[in-house]
Amino acid sequence: MARDKRFIWENAQSGLLKKATILIDKETGVNYLFVQEGYAGGLTPLLDKDGKPVITPPSEIID
């Protein structure tokens, strides 16, 4: 049974061992920052200057 993918991977930047990627949740529009360095990584929501999550409007989300 096929399922739609919930997250979109955008704006990948990578170096030799380090990679930073923006993930967009298609259901909520919330943007997350995923950083990977070697075998370690971390995920956190992107926040605006007021400390609120960065949200991409549904009209701007391209599959």
PDB file of C-alpha atoms in Angstrom:
ATOM      1  CA  MET A   1       0.000   0.000   0.000  1.00  0.00           C
ATOM      2  CA  ALA A   2       1.601   3.279  -1.113  1.00  0.00           C
ATOM      3  CA  ARG A   3       1.583   6.278   1.199  1.00  0.00           C
ATOM      4  CA  ASP A   4       2.273   9.901   0.413  1.00  0.00           C
ATOM      5  CA  LYS A   5       5.497  11.155   1.915  1.00  0.00           C
ATOM      6  CA  ARG A   6       4.815  13.593   4.757  1.00  0.00           C
ATOM      7  CA  PHE A   7       8.117  15.497   4.611  1.00  0.00           C
ATOM      8  CA  ILE A   8       9.780  17.384   1.788  1.00  0.00           C
ATOM      9  CA  TRP A   9      13.569  17.752   1.830  1.00  0.00           C
ATOM     10  CA  GLU A  10      14.592  21.265   0.698  1.00  0.00           C
ATOM     11  CA  ASN A  11      17.704  23.434   0.543  1.00  0.00           C
ATOM     12  CA  ALA A  12      20.369  20.802   1.196  1.00  0.00           C
ATOM     13  CA  GLN A  13      23.868  22.114   1.840  1.00  0.00           C
ATOM     14  CA  SER A  14      26.682  19.673   2.285  1.00  0.00           C
ATOM     15  CA  GLY A  15      30.395  19.534   2.809  1.00  0.00           C
ATOM     16  CA  LEU A  16      32.795  16.657   3.140  1.00  0.00           C
ATOM     17  CA  LEU A  17      31.269  15.212   6.340  1.00  0.00           C
ATOM     18  CA  LYS A  18      28.606  17.784   7.262  1.00  0.00           C
ATOM     19  CA  LYS A  19      25.120  18.160   5.802  1.00  0.00           C
ATOM     20  CA  ALA A  20      22.325  20.662   6.620  1.00  0.00           C
ATOM     21  CA  THR A  21      18.818  20.224   5.218  1.00  0.00           C
ATOM     22  CA  ILE A  22      15.472  21.953   5.667  1.00  0.00           C
ATOM     23  CA  LEU A  23      12.512  19.567   6.089  1.00  0.00           C
ATOM     24  CA  ILE A  24       8.963  20.799   5.515  1.00  0.00           C
ATOM     25  CA  ASP A  25       6.035  18.935   7.067  1.00  0.00           C
ATOM     26  CA  LYS A  26       3.354  18.868   4.347  1.00  0.00           C
ATOM     27  CA  GLU A  27       0.529  18.517   6.890  1.00  0.00           C
ATOM     28  CA  THR A  28       1.468  21.384   9.229  1.00  0.00           C
ATOM     29  CA  GLY A  29       3.824  23.500   7.097  1.00  0.00           C
ATOM     30  CA  VAL A  30       6.366  23.593   9.957  1.00  0.00           C
ATOM     31  CA  ASN A  31      10.014  23.851   8.840  1.00  0.00           C
ATOM     32  CA  TYR A  32      12.734  21.824  10.565  1.00  0.00           C
ATOM     33  CA  LEU A  33      16.518  21.990  10.368  1.00  0.00           C
ATOM     34  CA  PHE A  34      18.315  18.649  10.134  1.00  0.00           C
ATOM     35  CA  VAL A  35      22.095  18.694  10.543  1.00  0.00           C
ATOM     36  CA  GLN A  36      24.264  15.618  10.106  1.00  0.00           C
ATOM     37  CA  GLU A  37      27.981  15.417  10.776  1.00  0.00           C
ATOM     38  CA  GLY A  38      29.617  12.043  10.320  1.00  0.00           C
ATOM     39  CA  TYR A  39      27.463   9.500  12.166  1.00  0.00           C
ATOM     40  CA  ALA A  40      25.759  12.090  14.427  1.00  0.00           C
ATOM     41  CA  GLY A  41      22.788  14.310  13.651  1.00  0.00           C
ATOM     42  CA  GLY A  42      20.127  16.536  15.113  1.00  0.00           C
ATOM     43  CA  LEU A  43      16.683  17.876  14.266  1.00  0.00           C
ATOM     44  CA  THR A  44      15.038  21.075  15.512  1.00  0.00           C
ATOM     45  CA  PRO A  45      12.175  23.300  14.361  1.00  0.00           C
ATOM     46  CA  LEU A  46      13.221  26.524  12.663  1.00  0.00           C
ATOM     47  CA  LEU A  47      12.127  29.552  14.695  1.00  0.00           C
ATOM     48  CA  ASP A  48      11.498  33.141  13.651  1.00  0.00           C
ATOM     49  CA  LYS A  49      12.781  36.189  15.541  1.00  0.00           C
ATOM     50  CA  ASP A  50       9.839  35.953  17.991  1.00  0.00           C
ATOM     51  CA  GLY A  51      10.553  32.294  18.810  1.00  0.00           C
ATOM     52  CA  LYS A  52       7.587  30.955  16.812  1.00  0.00           C
ATOM     53  CA  PRO A  53       7.972  28.089  14.313  1.00  0.00           C
ATOM     54  CA  VAL A  54       8.604  29.022  10.682  1.00  0.00           C
ATOM     55  CA  ILE A  55       5.569  27.807   8.723  1.00  0.00           C
ATOM     56  CA  THR A  56       5.404  27.476   4.938  1.00  0.00           C
ATOM     57  CA  PRO A  57       1.879  28.253   3.655  1.00  0.00           C
ATOM     58  CA  PRO A  58       0.199  25.297   1.874  1.00  0.00           C
ATOM     59  CA  SER A  59       0.105  27.270  -1.395  1.00  0.00           C
ATOM     60  CA  GLU A  60       3.932  27.425  -1.390  1.00  0.00           C
ATOM     61  CA  ILE A  61       4.552  23.716  -0.714  1.00  0.00           C
ATOM     62  CA  ILE A  62       5.560  22.013  -3.951  1.00  0.00           C
ATOM     63  CA  ASP A  63       5.700  18.235  -4.085  1.00  0.00           C
TER      64      ASP A  63
END
